[in-house]
Amino acid sequence: MVSLVAQSPSGLPAQNPKPTKPLLRRSTLSGTIRKREDAGLDSDILSAPCSPVKRPRVTFNPDVEEKVMEEYSPKLRSLESVRGEVKRAIDAHGRGDSEGYDIIKDIFAPRKEDDEREDQGDIRQYLLALSSNAALLNRGCSGLVGAMLACEWMGRDEGFVKAYVQFLGSLASAQGLYVGSVLGMLVGNFSGVRMSSGRLRGYPTVNREQLTSRIHVALKYLLRLIPSASSTLSPIISSKFPSSDDPKKVHVVYIENLTRLTEYAPELKSDIFALITDRLVKIDVQMQVDLDDLDDGVGAAIVQALTLQPTREVDLDGEDSDSDADSVTSDESLDNDSKRIREVQGNVEKMDAILDLLFTIYDPYFSDPHSLEAASMFETLLGHFTHIILPTYHSRHAQFLLFHFAQKAEHLVDQFAGTCVQLAFQSGRPAILRQSSSSYLASFVARGAHVPAHVVRTVFELIGSHLDHIRAENEPTCRGPDLQRYSTFYAMTQALLYIFCFRWRDLLASDEVLDENDDSFPAGDLNWTPGIKDTLSRTIYSKLNPLKICSPPIVSEFAKIARHLRFMYVYSLLETNKRIRLSQFASGRSNGALRDTGNGGNSESWHQLDGYFPFDPYQLPVSRRWVDPDYVQWKGIPGLDGKEDDDESGDEDEDEDVEVEEDTATDEDGDE
């Protein structure tokens, strides 16, 4: 039998051997318990006492659950242990020893497709530990913070996502220098998340909508935790907005996410809608420039092709594919002209999709046009019109948001028309903005199907009264027609001519009965609203001679209609004007007038107004569904349509984009 008596190093028995045996027993037992508890074992199975002298008989309890013991694994490390490791690694990094720091960075690094390593089982523990030590993540730890912001977090389990969002909050609260980076990372996903982000190895698949929702959950949490973050977020949203060259899908998804953001950050709503309008106008102008650069037939063919095959839905379900037409331009098999056409077609589709989305976004606000919500949103739209749309020359479609929603109720019609009147008549404003305001006013009144007749008459009278004032003030010193000197007068006169061409029926006296089906129409002189004819006569036959300056196609159409309706005969004046050279009266003082684009300063057209009217026929095939019910198409006059007038002026501009007759032809065909 083995002796348990302790001996001294010399081999002699020790003086006091009695405590040795029980001490050894207690030490062995407690050491076994500690090791098993650290390994995650249940201490209940150690309830039987151990004795080296007598071994108890082995029995099996059928109620005890059998477990397979695993080796020690880092997955089972306590949170306190990981916190200590993280703190030590950060402190060492500050002293120049980055070994542990780099190991932690690598834990959060995205795994490459060919990386066979399993996902780090304790990554959540490290995430929680870093949240606890967020105050230590100063500027010197930007590399680690960058790795964490770039990590694959959206596609993991709910517990990890929650912990990650809380980490973002802790980081932004403790270290303000990272607020912009955190917000930028989240907004960077507004252009669309990749489906691969929701297909991480070892985790259930997360669909695109869930991924997007997690981004907004994080943003909402941060904005509530740090209210001042809104001021930081606004410029980030602007800087992350897709460029004009990005495809349709990217723009649509980004705008949808911005709209979703306004639901929980209403303080950003005004900035967000203004940003969308600003970028929309830029795309609109570029699209129009591209169309103008193409041959007229090619541009018309593009619009016609899109009209025949409109695509309302934007594909968001494919695996990061892009079905837009602009993506086809990379095909090397296409020649340069074909690529250019595909590119323009893609831009038209993009503009169409964005506007259709914006009509959809704004429409619920006007479900009750008399509500405070509608009034507030219309004020927002008017602000966009005044500061973004109006100063942009040749905006072609963005303004139709105002055109549509202004006609939701008569008081909104009055409000928009009144804004245009105020801007057109306001002295001190640049002449080019006053001219543009006159064009918007005339075009809205002429083309708005829900603009009441009394509003047409009121606007006509207001413009006429203002023209009388300008004429009386300038006629005594006038030498002859001069666009630079009297640009506002000519712009307002052209507005009256345009309104007359489209809405002459509303300028008749209220007791006038029309029968346009009568073959002899008009059978006699029509009864006009008092003052209408006198106002136009004084204006047209003044020394300022507006019919020489106004756009020739509009003057020609007015002359034909006015003679046919026995309203006014101006062909004698037009013949006289053929002998007048505008260059002899030009003051040489440029004030930015909207002039007809001629071939240089020696061309007569250089001294004439451009026939730009912003609500000319709407060309975008999908979004036009919002506009068509509000739009006045050209209605021919019995006995005049299709007849060539031998007396009309031959000094006409052939530009079909501004010619009233060209518009009437396309209106009747319903293609524009």
PDB file of N, CA, C and O in Angstrom, residues 492-520:
ATOM      1  N   MET A 492     -44.332  90.302 -71.540  1.00  0.00           N
ATOM      2  CA  MET A 492     -45.733  90.319 -71.101  1.00  0.00           C
ATOM      3  C   MET A 492     -46.686  90.375 -72.292  1.00  0.00           C
ATOM      4  O   MET A 492     -47.766  89.778 -72.258  1.00  0.00           O
ATOM      5  N   THR A 493     -46.297  91.099 -73.334  1.00  0.00           N
ATOM      6  CA  THR A 493     -47.133  91.122 -74.543  1.00  0.00           C
ATOM      7  C   THR A 493     -47.222  89.732 -75.155  1.00  0.00           C
ATOM      8  O   THR A 493     -48.303  89.266 -75.557  1.00  0.00           O
ATOM      9  N   GLN A 494     -46.095  89.039 -75.241  1.00  0.00           N
ATOM     10  CA  GLN A 494     -46.084  87.690 -75.783  1.00  0.00           C
ATOM     11  C   GLN A 494     -46.944  86.757 -74.932  1.00  0.00           C
ATOM     12  O   GLN A 494     -47.627  85.857 -75.462  1.00  0.00           O
ATOM     13  N   ALA A 495     -46.956  86.983 -73.624  1.00  0.00           N
ATOM     14  CA  ALA A 495     -47.814  86.187 -72.741  1.00  0.00           C
ATOM     15  C   ALA A 495     -49.285  86.381 -73.100  1.00  0.00           C
ATOM     16  O   ALA A 495     -50.071  85.419 -73.157  1.00  0.00           O
ATOM     17  N   LEU A 496     -49.688  87.638 -73.368  1.00  0.00           N
ATOM     18  CA  LEU A 496     -51.078  87.895 -73.750  1.00  0.00           C
ATOM     19  C   LEU A 496     -51.429  87.226 -75.072  1.00  0.00           C
ATOM     20  O   LEU A 496     -52.523  86.664 -75.230  1.00  0.00           O
ATOM     21  N   LEU A 497     -50.533  87.303 -76.050  1.00  0.00           N
ATOM     22  CA  LEU A 497     -50.796  86.670 -77.345  1.00  0.00           C
ATOM     23  C   LEU A 497     -50.974  85.166 -77.187  1.00  0.00           C
ATOM     24  O   LEU A 497     -51.859  84.558 -77.806  1.00  0.00           O
ATOM     25  N   TYR A 498     -50.151  84.565 -76.346  1.00  0.00           N
ATOM     26  CA  TYR A 498     -50.209  83.114 -76.144  1.00  0.00           C
ATOM     27  C   TYR A 498     -51.510  82.725 -75.449  1.00  0.00           C
ATOM     28  O   TYR A 498     -52.186  81.753 -75.840  1.00  0.00           O
ATOM     29  N   ILE A 499     -51.882  83.479 -74.426  1.00  0.00           N
ATOM     30  CA  ILE A 499     -53.146  83.204 -73.722  1.00  0.00           C
ATOM     31  C   ILE A 499     -54.326  83.343 -74.683  1.00  0.00           C
ATOM     32  O   ILE A 499     -55.255  82.528 -74.681  1.00  0.00           O
ATOM     33  N   PHE A 500     -54.291  84.360 -75.509  1.00  0.00           N
ATOM     34  CA  PHE A 500     -55.385  84.570 -76.447  1.00  0.00           C
ATOM     35  C   PHE A 500     -55.522  83.373 -77.399  1.00  0.00           C
ATOM     36  O   PHE A 500     -56.639  82.924 -77.680  1.00  0.00           O
ATOM     37  N   CYS A 501     -54.405  82.863 -77.902  1.00  0.00           N
ATOM     38  CA  CYS A 501     -54.458  81.759 -78.864  1.00  0.00           C
ATOM     39  C   CYS A 501     -55.138  80.521 -78.269  1.00  0.00           C
ATOM     40  O   CYS A 501     -55.880  79.826 -78.964  1.00  0.00           O
ATOM     41  N   PHE A 502     -54.896  80.245 -76.993  1.00  0.00           N
ATOM     42  CA  PHE A 502     -55.433  79.041 -76.375  1.00  0.00           C
ATOM     43  C   PHE A 502     -56.772  79.253 -75.671  1.00  0.00           C
ATOM     44  O   PHE A 502     -57.614  78.355 -75.644  1.00  0.00           O
ATOM     45  N   ARG A 503     -56.974  80.451 -75.093  1.00  0.00           N
ATOM     46  CA  ARG A 503     -58.150  80.628 -74.229  1.00  0.00           C
ATOM     47  C   ARG A 503     -59.055  81.769 -74.704  1.00  0.00           C
ATOM     48  O   ARG A 503     -59.745  82.393 -73.893  1.00  0.00           O
ATOM     49  N   TRP A 504     -59.094  82.027 -76.010  1.00  0.00           N
ATOM     50  CA  TRP A 504     -59.923  83.121 -76.493  1.00  0.00           C
ATOM     51  C   TRP A 504     -61.396  82.916 -76.147  1.00  0.00           C
ATOM     52  O   TRP A 504     -62.143  83.882 -75.966  1.00  0.00           O
ATOM     53  N   ARG A 505     -61.842  81.661 -76.035  1.00  0.00           N
ATOM     54  CA  ARG A 505     -63.238  81.379 -75.676  1.00  0.00           C
ATOM     55  C   ARG A 505     -63.572  81.927 -74.292  1.00  0.00           C
ATOM     56  O   ARG A 505     -64.702  82.364 -74.041  1.00  0.00           O
ATOM     57  N   ASP A 506     -62.579  81.897 -73.377  1.00  0.00           N
ATOM     58  CA  ASP A 506     -62.817  82.395 -72.019  1.00  0.00           C
ATOM     59  C   ASP A 506     -62.723  83.922 -71.950  1.00  0.00           C
ATOM     60  O   ASP A 506     -63.032  84.500 -70.900  1.00  0.00           O
ATOM     61  N   LEU A 507     -62.295  84.553 -73.038  1.00  0.00           N
ATOM     62  CA  LEU A 507     -62.219  86.015 -73.062  1.00  0.00           C
ATOM     63  C   LEU A 507     -63.483  86.638 -73.651  1.00  0.00           C
ATOM     64  O   LEU A 507     -63.586  87.871 -73.718  1.00  0.00           O
ATOM     65  N   LEU A 508     -64.408  85.794 -74.070  1.00  0.00           N
ATOM     66  CA  LEU A 508     -65.699  86.301 -74.553  1.00  0.00           C
ATOM     67  C   LEU A 508     -66.554  86.737 -73.375  1.00  0.00           C
ATOM     68  O   LEU A 508     -66.379  86.270 -72.243  1.00  0.00           O
ATOM     69  N   ALA A 509     -67.495  87.638 -73.631  1.00  0.00           N
ATOM     70  CA  ALA A 509     -68.420  88.076 -72.589  1.00  0.00           C
ATOM     71  C   ALA A 509     -69.243  86.888 -72.116  1.00  0.00           C
ATOM     72  O   ALA A 509     -69.502  85.929 -72.867  1.00  0.00           O
ATOM     73  N   SER A 510     -69.661  86.929 -70.875  1.00  0.00           N
ATOM     74  CA  SER A 510     -70.354  85.788 -70.268  1.00  0.00           C
ATOM     75  C   SER A 510     -71.677  85.479 -70.962  1.00  0.00           C
ATOM     76  O   SER A 510     -72.145  84.336 -70.905  1.00  0.00           O
ATOM     77  N   ASP A 511     -72.282  86.467 -71.639  1.00  0.00           N
ATOM     78  CA  ASP A 511     -73.562  86.222 -72.298  1.00  0.00           C
ATOM     79  C   ASP A 511     -73.392  85.759 -73.746  1.00  0.00           C
ATOM     80  O   ASP A 511     -74.374  85.534 -74.452  1.00  0.00           O
ATOM     81  N   GLU A 512     -72.160  85.618 -74.201  1.00  0.00           N
ATOM     82  CA  GLU A 512     -71.898  85.180 -75.569  1.00  0.00           C
ATOM     83  C   GLU A 512     -72.170  83.683 -75.684  1.00  0.00           C
ATOM     84  O   GLU A 512     -71.694  82.873 -74.879  1.00  0.00           O
ATOM     85  N   VAL A 513     -72.962  83.291 -76.687  1.00  0.00           N
ATOM     86  CA  VAL A 513     -73.284  81.887 -76.931  1.00  0.00           C
ATOM     87  C   VAL A 513     -72.538  81.446 -78.183  1.00  0.00           C
ATOM     88  O   VAL A 513     -72.713  82.020 -79.261  1.00  0.00           O
ATOM     89  N   LEU A 514     -71.706  80.404 -78.033  1.00  0.00           N
ATOM     90  CA  LEU A 514     -70.907  79.901 -79.151  1.00  0.00           C
ATOM     91  C   LEU A 514     -71.540  78.651 -79.741  1.00  0.00           C
ATOM     92  O   LEU A 514     -72.033  77.801 -79.018  1.00  0.00           O
ATOM     93  N   ASP A 515     -71.510  78.588 -81.039  1.00  0.00           N
ATOM     94  CA  ASP A 515     -71.916  77.365 -81.729  1.00  0.00           C
ATOM     95  C   ASP A 515     -70.843  77.079 -82.781  1.00  0.00           C
ATOM     96  O   ASP A 515     -70.973  77.430 -83.947  1.00  0.00           O
ATOM     97  N   GLU A 516     -69.783  76.425 -82.322  1.00  0.00           N
ATOM     98  CA  GLU A 516     -68.645  76.172 -83.211  1.00  0.00           C
ATOM     99  C   GLU A 516     -68.954  75.081 -84.227  1.00  0.00           C
ATOM    100  O   GLU A 516     -68.160  74.844 -85.147  1.00  0.00           O
ATOM    101  N   ASN A 517     -70.082  74.400 -84.072  1.00  0.00           N
ATOM    102  CA  ASN A 517     -70.462  73.391 -85.056  1.00  0.00           C
ATOM    103  C   ASN A 517     -71.136  73.999 -86.279  1.00  0.00           C
ATOM    104  O   ASN A 517     -71.352  73.323 -87.281  1.00  0.00           O
ATOM    105  N   ASP A 518     -71.479  75.277 -86.141  1.00  0.00           N
ATOM    106  CA  ASP A 518     -72.108  75.977 -87.264  1.00  0.00           C
ATOM    107  C   ASP A 518     -71.074  76.210 -88.355  1.00  0.00           C
ATOM    108  O   ASP A 518     -69.984  76.742 -88.113  1.00  0.00           O
ATOM    109  N   ASP A 519     -71.406  75.809 -89.588  1.00  0.00           N
ATOM    110  CA  ASP A 519     -70.465  75.935 -90.705  1.00  0.00           C
ATOM    111  C   ASP A 519     -70.095  77.385 -90.971  1.00  0.00           C
ATOM    112  O   ASP A 519     -69.026  77.670 -91.536  1.00  0.00           O
ATOM    113  N   SER A 520     -70.973  78.309 -90.584  1.00  0.00           N
ATOM    114  CA  SER A 520     -70.705  79.726 -90.853  1.00  0.00           C
ATOM    115  C   SER A 520     -69.963  80.413 -89.709  1.00  0.00           C
ATOM    116  O   SER A 520     -69.820  81.626 -89.700  1.00  0.00           O
TER     117      SER A 520
END
